[in-house]
Every structure is written in C-alpha cells, then in structure tokens.
C-alpha cells in the first residue's frame, strides 16, 4: 500500500503556521463504471457532451479494479454509478463477481436507467449482492417517461425490475435494495401518486427529487409538488431560500468520506465534478497518494472556509461552493480543527 505519511508530508499549508492536514484513506470510494449512456436526456451533461473534456469516454477495467483492491485491502465499499450507465460496461459481471469475492460491498445509488441489460447481468446483481440500486424513472407511464428519458422504454425498465425481483425470490436474497428515483417536472408531476403506488407494488423505496433545470418542463402546480415532496420547496432555488443551503451540498463530504474516481483512475473528488480532475490517479499513483495531494487538501480547506479559492481547483466553479462563499455557511466536519479567532 502507498505510504500515506509520505504523501501527506508533501502537502502545503493553507495558511502560514497552519498544521498539516490529516491524511485520509477512506474505506469507501466511488468509481465510475461507465461514462457512456445510451439515453439522450435533454439537460444531462452526459447527453450534451459537457462531461467529455474532464471525464472522457470509457469503462472501468477489471484489471484496474483488481489492482486497486490488491493494494488497498481495507476498502469496504464502492459506488459504481455516476454520469454513465453501468450496465453498458462489458466487464460488469466480472466486476461484481470480483467485488463479491473480496467482500467489498458495491452499489449503484447514483442511478441506472436499466434500459439495456444482459440477462446474465440481471441475475448477477442479485447473485453477487449489489447492495442498493437507484433506478431513474421519471414517470408512471410509457408516454410520460419517454419525454425526458429520450430513447428509453418504460416497459423495458419495469420488466427488468420484475426480473430482478424474481431472481431475489429464487435466490432468497434481499439484495439489491431497489430505489425508484423520480425527478419532478411539469410533464410528470401529476403521476407522482401513481409512481409511489407502483414503487410499493414492486418492493421499491420511492424518492422524488427536485429538478436541477427549471427551464426544462417547468412545474405547473408548485403547491402540489411542495406538499408531495415534503421539503418545503418546489424548486432548488426555493429550497436554498428556505433552508439557507444548496439542495445538494451534502455531496461535498465525498472529498473526505467517499471520493469520486474516474473510470481511468483520475481523481475527481465528488460525483458532481466534471470540470477537471485534482491531478492524482488512483490506479497509477496509488489510492492514498492520489487522495492526499496538495490540490485536494486545498479543496477540502476551501469547502470549510479555511482557504480562499484557487483557479486550478474544480470546486471554484461549482455553484455549491459559490453559494458557500455568498452565504458564509461553510461545510462543517466532525474531525475539523476549530477555526482561529480573527485578529483584533
């Protein structure tokens, strides 16, 4: 395993006289299994091509995963989904089998579209105990679903969920836990009750999510959406105004607890970042070294309000970080040292 102490020693302080940041080596990481997607959802950065400069197009290789697990036996959990569709990775069955053999819990909580899956892989997600899988289903009917999930087929998705449930029953397994994620738009808000019922019938947890793009199919009955979602808001701007924070600011904790790694090993920090990487590569440099670079240490300090922004750090352009700067509400960490008192 890479020498953590050595990599941490190379980090520079964020302010004169500051203590060196404590190096991290989390037991959980996120690795993009596939940056490809067959759908063309209108405001998705994968479909528009916005992710390509930083993330590129490719699949996680079995050899890279095996090397990472060999070098880091304390890894306990890996999230495989992010900007692409994991089921397009031709090595996915072997990836699931390897993780199961090494007793590493894998999940797809960020989401899958479940439109294109080989029969043997549908069985494998149960056989090899994929822990949790979020299915992105923005509608309760074929007509509504296809408005945003362009090129997707509602009946295929529901059919694949039923096949997974049949494998779970046959193998006597509780895994994967299935979640139905429903991004609320104007064209599908009327189907929220029906989608909740369908999810319950399929043994799925139901989660309604605020849209990230108010210009795509704007809401028609915001009062009904506020009531249905139970977060006191119908849009992310409303959520920010009501709660004083960004709807997705919890993602920033991933830089400590479950850092995002690209399919080719580049360290991206969090699952939202597609603006640039942090300079390290988990497959070639080692996991510990790549997660404890000066750039990542600076980013963590920025998010806690302990260092000013810097142009080479992707967080600088993120709306969540910009919100923190504007509001002065910085990320708090249980293990963070107290901020120094201002000079008098």
Coordinates of C-alpha atoms in Angstrom, one line a residue:
X1 CA 0.0 0.0 0.0
X2 CA 1.2 3.5 -0.7
X3 CA 2.8 5.3 2.2
X4 CA 0.2 7.8 3.4
X5 CA 2.5 9.7 5.6
X6 CA 4.9 10.4 2.8
X7 CA 2.2 11.8 0.6
X8 CA 0.8 14.0 3.3
X9 CA 4.2 15.4 4.1
X10 CA 4.3 16.9 0.7
X11 CA 1.2 18.9 1.2
X12 CA 1.5 22.7 1.7
X13 CA -0.4 24.5 4.5
X14 CA -3.4 26.6 3.6
X15 CA -2.2 29.5 5.8
X16 CA 1.1 30.4 7.5
X17 CA 1.7 28.3 10.6
X18 CA -1.2 26.0 10.0
X19 CA -1.0 22.4 10.9
X20 CA -0.6 19.9 8.1
X21 CA -4.0 18.4 7.1
X22 CA -4.6 14.9 8.4
X23 CA -4.2 12.4 5.5
X24 CA -7.2 10.4 4.6
X25 CA -7.7 6.9 3.4
X26 CA -11.4 6.2 3.3
X27 CA -12.9 2.7 3.4
X28 CA -15.4 3.7 0.7
X29 CA -14.8 5.2 -2.8
X30 CA -16.7 5.9 -5.9
X31 CA -15.5 4.6 -9.2
X32 CA -17.3 5.4 -12.5
X33 CA -18.0 2.0 -14.1
X34 CA -19.1 3.6 -17.4
X35 CA -19.1 7.1 -18.7
X36 CA -21.2 6.0 -21.7
X37 CA -25.0 6.4 -21.8
X38 CA -27.5 5.3 -24.5
X39 CA -30.2 7.8 -23.5
X40 CA -30.4 11.5 -24.5
X41 CA -32.0 13.2 -21.5
X42 CA -32.2 16.9 -22.5
X43 CA -30.3 18.6 -19.6
X44 CA -27.9 15.8 -18.7
X45 CA -24.2 16.8 -19.1
X46 CA -23.5 13.3 -20.4
X47 CA -26.0 13.6 -23.2
X48 CA -24.9 17.1 -24.1
X49 CA -21.2 16.1 -24.1
X50 CA -20.3 18.5 -21.3
X51 CA -18.5 15.8 -19.3
X52 CA -16.2 14.7 -22.2
X53 CA -13.2 17.2 -21.6
X54 CA -12.7 16.1 -18.0
X55 CA -14.2 12.6 -17.9
X56 CA -13.8 11.3 -21.4
X57 CA -15.5 8.1 -22.7
X58 CA -14.6 4.7 -21.3
X59 CA -15.3 1.8 -18.9
X60 CA -13.7 0.7 -15.7
X61 CA -11.4 -2.2 -16.4
X62 CA -11.4 -5.4 -14.4
X63 CA -7.6 -5.3 -14.2
X64 CA -7.6 -1.8 -12.7
X65 CA -10.2 -2.7 -10.1
X66 CA -8.2 -5.9 -9.1
X67 CA -5.0 -3.9 -8.7
X68 CA -6.8 -1.3 -6.6
X69 CA -8.3 -4.0 -4.3
X70 CA -5.0 -5.8 -4.1
X71 CA -3.2 -2.6 -2.9
X72 CA -6.0 -1.5 -0.6
X73 CA -7.4 -4.5 1.3
X74 CA -9.2 -2.1 3.8
X75 CA -11.6 -0.9 1.1
X76 CA -15.1 -2.0 2.1
X77 CA -17.5 -0.3 -0.3
X78 CA -17.5 1.0 -3.9
X79 CA -20.2 3.1 -5.6
X80 CA -20.2 2.3 -9.4
X81 CA -22.7 4.7 -10.9
X82 CA -22.3 8.3 -11.8
X83 CA -22.6 10.1 -15.2
X84 CA -22.9 7.0 -17.3
X85 CA -24.9 3.7 -17.4
X86 CA -23.1 0.9 -15.5
X87 CA -24.8 -1.8 -17.5
X88 CA -23.1 -0.7 -20.7
X89 CA -19.7 -1.8 -19.2
X90 CA -18.9 -5.2 -20.9
X91 CA -16.9 -6.3 -17.8
X92 CA -19.7 -5.5 -15.2
X93 CA -20.5 -9.2 -14.4
X94 CA -16.8 -9.9 -13.7
X95 CA -16.5 -6.6 -11.7
X96 CA -19.4 -7.7 -9.5
X97 CA -18.0 -11.2 -9.1
X98 CA -14.6 -9.8 -8.1
X99 CA -16.0 -7.4 -5.5
X100 CA -18.2 -10.2 -4.0
X101 CA -15.1 -12.5 -3.8
X102 CA -13.2 -9.7 -2.0
X103 CA -16.2 -9.0 0.3
X104 CA -16.4 -5.4 -0.9
X105 CA -19.9 -4.0 -1.0
X106 CA -20.8 -2.4 -4.3
X107 CA -23.8 -0.2 -5.1
X108 CA -25.4 1.9 -7.8
X109 CA -27.0 4.6 -5.7
X110 CA -26.4 7.5 -8.0
X111 CA -28.6 5.8 -10.5
X112 CA -29.1 3.5 -13.5
X113 CA -31.6 3.7 -16.3
X114 CA -31.9 -0.1 -16.7
X115 CA -32.9 0.0 -20.3
X116 CA -30.1 -2.2 -21.7
X117 CA -29.1 -5.2 -19.5
X118 CA -28.0 -8.7 -20.5
X119 CA -30.0 -11.5 -18.8
X120 CA -26.9 -12.9 -17.0
X121 CA -26.1 -9.5 -15.6
X122 CA -29.6 -9.1 -14.2
X123 CA -29.0 -12.3 -12.4
X124 CA -25.5 -11.2 -11.3
X125 CA -26.7 -8.1 -9.5
X126 CA -28.6 -10.5 -7.2
X127 CA -26.1 -13.4 -7.1
X128 CA -23.2 -11.1 -6.3
X129 CA -25.3 -8.9 -3.9
X130 CA -25.2 -5.4 -5.4
X131 CA -26.3 -3.7 -2.2
X132 CA -28.5 -0.8 -3.4
X133 CA -29.6 0.3 -6.9
X134 CA -31.4 3.5 -7.7
X135 CA -33.5 3.3 -10.9
X136 CA -34.1 6.7 -12.6
X137 CA -37.8 6.5 -13.7
X138 CA -39.4 9.9 -14.2
X139 CA -42.9 8.9 -14.9
X140 CA -45.5 6.2 -14.2
X141 CA -46.4 5.5 -17.9
X142 CA -44.6 5.0 -21.2
X143 CA -45.9 8.2 -22.6
X144 CA -44.7 10.4 -19.7
X145 CA -41.4 8.5 -19.1
X146 CA -40.0 9.0 -22.6
X147 CA -40.5 12.8 -22.6
X148 CA -37.3 13.2 -20.5
X149 CA -35.7 9.8 -20.8
X150 CA -35.2 10.1 -24.5
X151 CA -34.6 6.7 -26.2
X152 CA -35.7 4.9 -23.1
X153 CA -38.5 2.4 -22.8
X154 CA -40.7 2.4 -19.7
X155 CA -42.0 -1.1 -20.1
X156 CA -38.4 -2.5 -20.6
X157 CA -37.3 -0.8 -17.3
X158 CA -40.3 -2.2 -15.3
X159 CA -39.8 -5.6 -16.9
X160 CA -36.1 -5.6 -15.8
X161 CA -37.1 -4.7 -12.3
X162 CA -39.6 -7.6 -12.2
X163 CA -36.8 -9.9 -13.4
X164 CA -34.5 -8.7 -10.6
X165 CA -37.3 -9.3 -8.1
X166 CA -37.8 -12.8 -9.5
X167 CA -34.1 -13.6 -9.1
X168 CA -34.2 -12.2 -5.5
X169 CA -37.1 -14.5 -4.7
X170 CA -35.5 -17.6 -6.3
X171 CA -32.1 -17.0 -4.6
X172 CA -33.6 -15.9 -1.3
X173 CA -31.7 -12.6 -1.3
X174 CA -32.6 -9.2 0.0
X175 CA -30.2 -7.6 -2.5
X176 CA -30.2 -5.3 -4.3
X177 CA -32.4 -2.9 -2.3
X178 CA -34.2 -1.1 -5.1
X179 CA -35.0 2.7 -5.2
X180 CA -37.3 4.5 -7.6
X181 CA -35.9 8.0 -8.2
X182 CA -38.5 10.3 -9.8
X183 CA -37.2 13.7 -10.9
X184 CA -40.2 16.0 -10.8
X185 CA -41.0 18.0 -14.0
X186 CA -44.2 19.8 -15.2
X187 CA -45.0 17.0 -17.6
X188 CA -44.8 14.2 -14.9
X189 CA -45.9 15.9 -11.6
X190 CA -49.4 14.5 -12.0
X191 CA -48.1 11.0 -11.9
X192 CA -46.3 11.2 -8.6
X193 CA -49.1 9.3 -6.7
X194 CA -49.2 6.6 -9.3
X195 CA -45.5 6.2 -9.3
X196 CA -45.4 5.9 -5.5
X197 CA -48.0 3.1 -5.7
X198 CA -46.1 1.3 -8.5
X199 CA -42.9 1.5 -6.5
X200 CA -44.6 0.0 -3.4
X201 CA -46.0 -2.8 -5.6
X202 CA -42.5 -3.6 -6.9
X203 CA -40.9 -3.5 -3.4
X204 CA -39.0 -0.3 -4.1
X205 CA -38.3 2.7 -2.0
X206 CA -39.6 5.8 -3.6
X207 CA -37.7 9.1 -3.8
X208 CA -38.9 12.2 -5.5
X209 CA -36.2 14.7 -6.5
X210 CA -36.2 18.4 -7.3
X211 CA -35.1 19.1 -10.9
X212 CA -31.7 20.8 -11.5
X213 CA -33.0 22.7 -14.5
X214 CA -36.2 24.7 -14.1
X215 CA -36.2 25.6 -17.8
X216 CA -36.8 22.0 -18.8
X217 CA -40.6 21.3 -18.5
X218 CA -41.3 23.9 -15.7
X219 CA -43.6 22.8 -12.9
X220 CA -47.3 23.5 -13.3
X221 CA -48.6 23.2 -9.7
X222 CA -45.9 24.1 -7.3
X223 CA -48.1 23.9 -4.3
X224 CA -48.9 20.3 -5.0
X225 CA -45.3 19.5 -5.6
X226 CA -44.2 21.2 -2.3
X227 CA -46.8 19.0 -0.5
X228 CA -45.8 15.8 -2.3
X229 CA -42.0 16.2 -1.7
X230 CA -42.2 17.3 1.9
X231 CA -39.1 19.5 1.8
X232 CA -40.9 22.8 1.8
X233 CA -39.9 23.7 -1.7
X234 CA -40.8 23.0 -5.3
X235 CA -37.5 24.1 -6.9
X236 CA -33.9 24.2 -5.8
X237 CA -33.9 28.0 -5.6
X238 CA -36.8 27.8 -3.2
X239 CA -35.0 25.2 -1.2
X240 CA -32.0 27.4 -0.9
X241 CA -34.1 30.4 0.1
X242 CA -36.0 28.4 2.8
X243 CA -33.1 26.4 4.2
X244 CA -30.1 28.6 3.6
X245 CA -28.1 26.0 1.8
X246 CA -27.8 24.2 -1.6
X247 CA -30.1 21.3 -2.2
X248 CA -27.1 19.0 -2.9
X249 CA -24.4 20.5 -0.6
X250 CA -24.0 17.1 1.1
X251 CA -22.1 15.9 -1.9
X252 CA -19.1 17.9 -0.8
X253 CA -18.4 15.5 2.1
X254 CA -17.4 12.9 -0.6
X255 CA -14.0 14.6 -0.8
X256 CA -13.4 13.0 2.6
X257 CA -15.7 10.1 3.0
X258 CA -16.1 8.5 -0.4
X259 CA -14.1 10.3 -3.1
X260 CA -15.0 10.1 -6.8
X261 CA -12.6 8.3 -9.1
X262 CA -13.0 8.3 -12.8
X263 CA -13.1 5.1 -14.9
X264 CA -9.5 5.7 -15.8
X265 CA -8.3 6.4 -12.3
X266 CA -8.3 10.2 -12.3
X267 CA -9.4 11.7 -9.0
X268 CA -12.5 13.9 -9.4
X269 CA -13.3 14.4 -5.7
X270 CA -17.1 14.3 -5.8
X271 CA -19.7 12.9 -8.1
X272 CA -20.8 16.3 -9.3
X273 CA -17.4 17.4 -10.7
X274 CA -17.0 17.2 -14.5
X275 CA -14.9 20.4 -14.8
X276 CA -11.5 19.0 -14.2
X277 CA -9.5 16.5 -12.1
X278 CA -7.3 17.0 -9.0
X279 CA -4.1 15.7 -10.6
X280 CA -3.8 12.3 -9.0
X281 CA -4.5 8.9 -10.4
X282 CA -5.7 6.1 -8.1
X283 CA -4.6 3.3 -10.4
X284 CA -1.1 4.5 -11.3
X285 CA -0.2 6.6 -8.2
X286 CA -1.9 4.6 -5.6
X287 CA -5.1 5.4 -3.7
X288 CA -3.6 7.0 -0.7
X289 CA -1.2 9.3 -2.7
X290 CA -3.9 10.3 -5.1
X291 CA -6.3 11.3 -2.3
X292 CA -3.8 13.3 -0.4
X293 CA -2.4 15.7 -2.9
X294 CA -1.9 19.4 -2.2
X295 CA -4.7 20.2 -4.5
X296 CA -7.2 18.1 -2.7
X297 CA -6.1 19.3 0.6
X298 CA -6.6 22.9 -0.6
X299 CA -10.1 22.0 -1.9
X300 CA -11.1 20.5 1.5
X301 CA -9.8 23.6 3.2
X302 CA -11.8 25.8 0.8
X303 CA -15.0 24.0 1.5
X304 CA -14.5 24.6 5.2
X305 CA -13.8 28.3 4.7
X306 CA -10.2 27.9 5.8
X307 CA -8.6 28.9 2.4
X308 CA -9.5 31.2 -0.4
X309 CA -10.5 29.8 -3.9
X310 CA -7.9 28.9 -6.5
X311 CA -8.4 28.7 -10.2
X312 CA -6.9 25.3 -10.7
X313 CA -9.3 23.6 -8.2
X314 CA -12.6 22.4 -9.8
X315 CA -14.7 23.4 -6.7
X316 CA -14.0 27.1 -7.5
X317 CA -16.5 27.0 -10.4
X318 CA -19.1 24.8 -8.7
X319 CA -22.4 26.6 -7.8
X320 CA -22.5 24.8 -4.4
X321 CA -19.1 26.3 -3.4
X322 CA -20.1 29.7 -4.8
X323 CA -23.2 29.5 -2.6
X324 CA -21.0 28.8 0.4
X325 CA -18.9 31.9 -0.4
X326 CA -22.0 34.1 -0.8
X327 CA -23.7 32.9 2.4
X328 CA -20.7 32.3 4.6
X329 CA -22.1 28.9 5.5
X330 CA -19.1 26.6 5.2
X331 CA -19.1 22.9 5.3
X332 CA -18.6 21.5 8.8
X333 CA -16.7 18.3 9.6
X334 CA -16.7 16.5 12.9
X335 CA -13.0 16.0 12.7
X336 CA -12.1 19.5 11.7
X337 CA -9.9 21.7 13.9
X338 CA -11.5 24.8 15.3
X339 CA -11.2 27.9 13.1
X340 CA -8.7 30.5 14.6
X341 CA -10.2 33.6 16.1
X342 CA -9.9 36.7 14.0
X343 CA -7.0 39.0 14.9
X344 CA -8.0 42.0 17.0

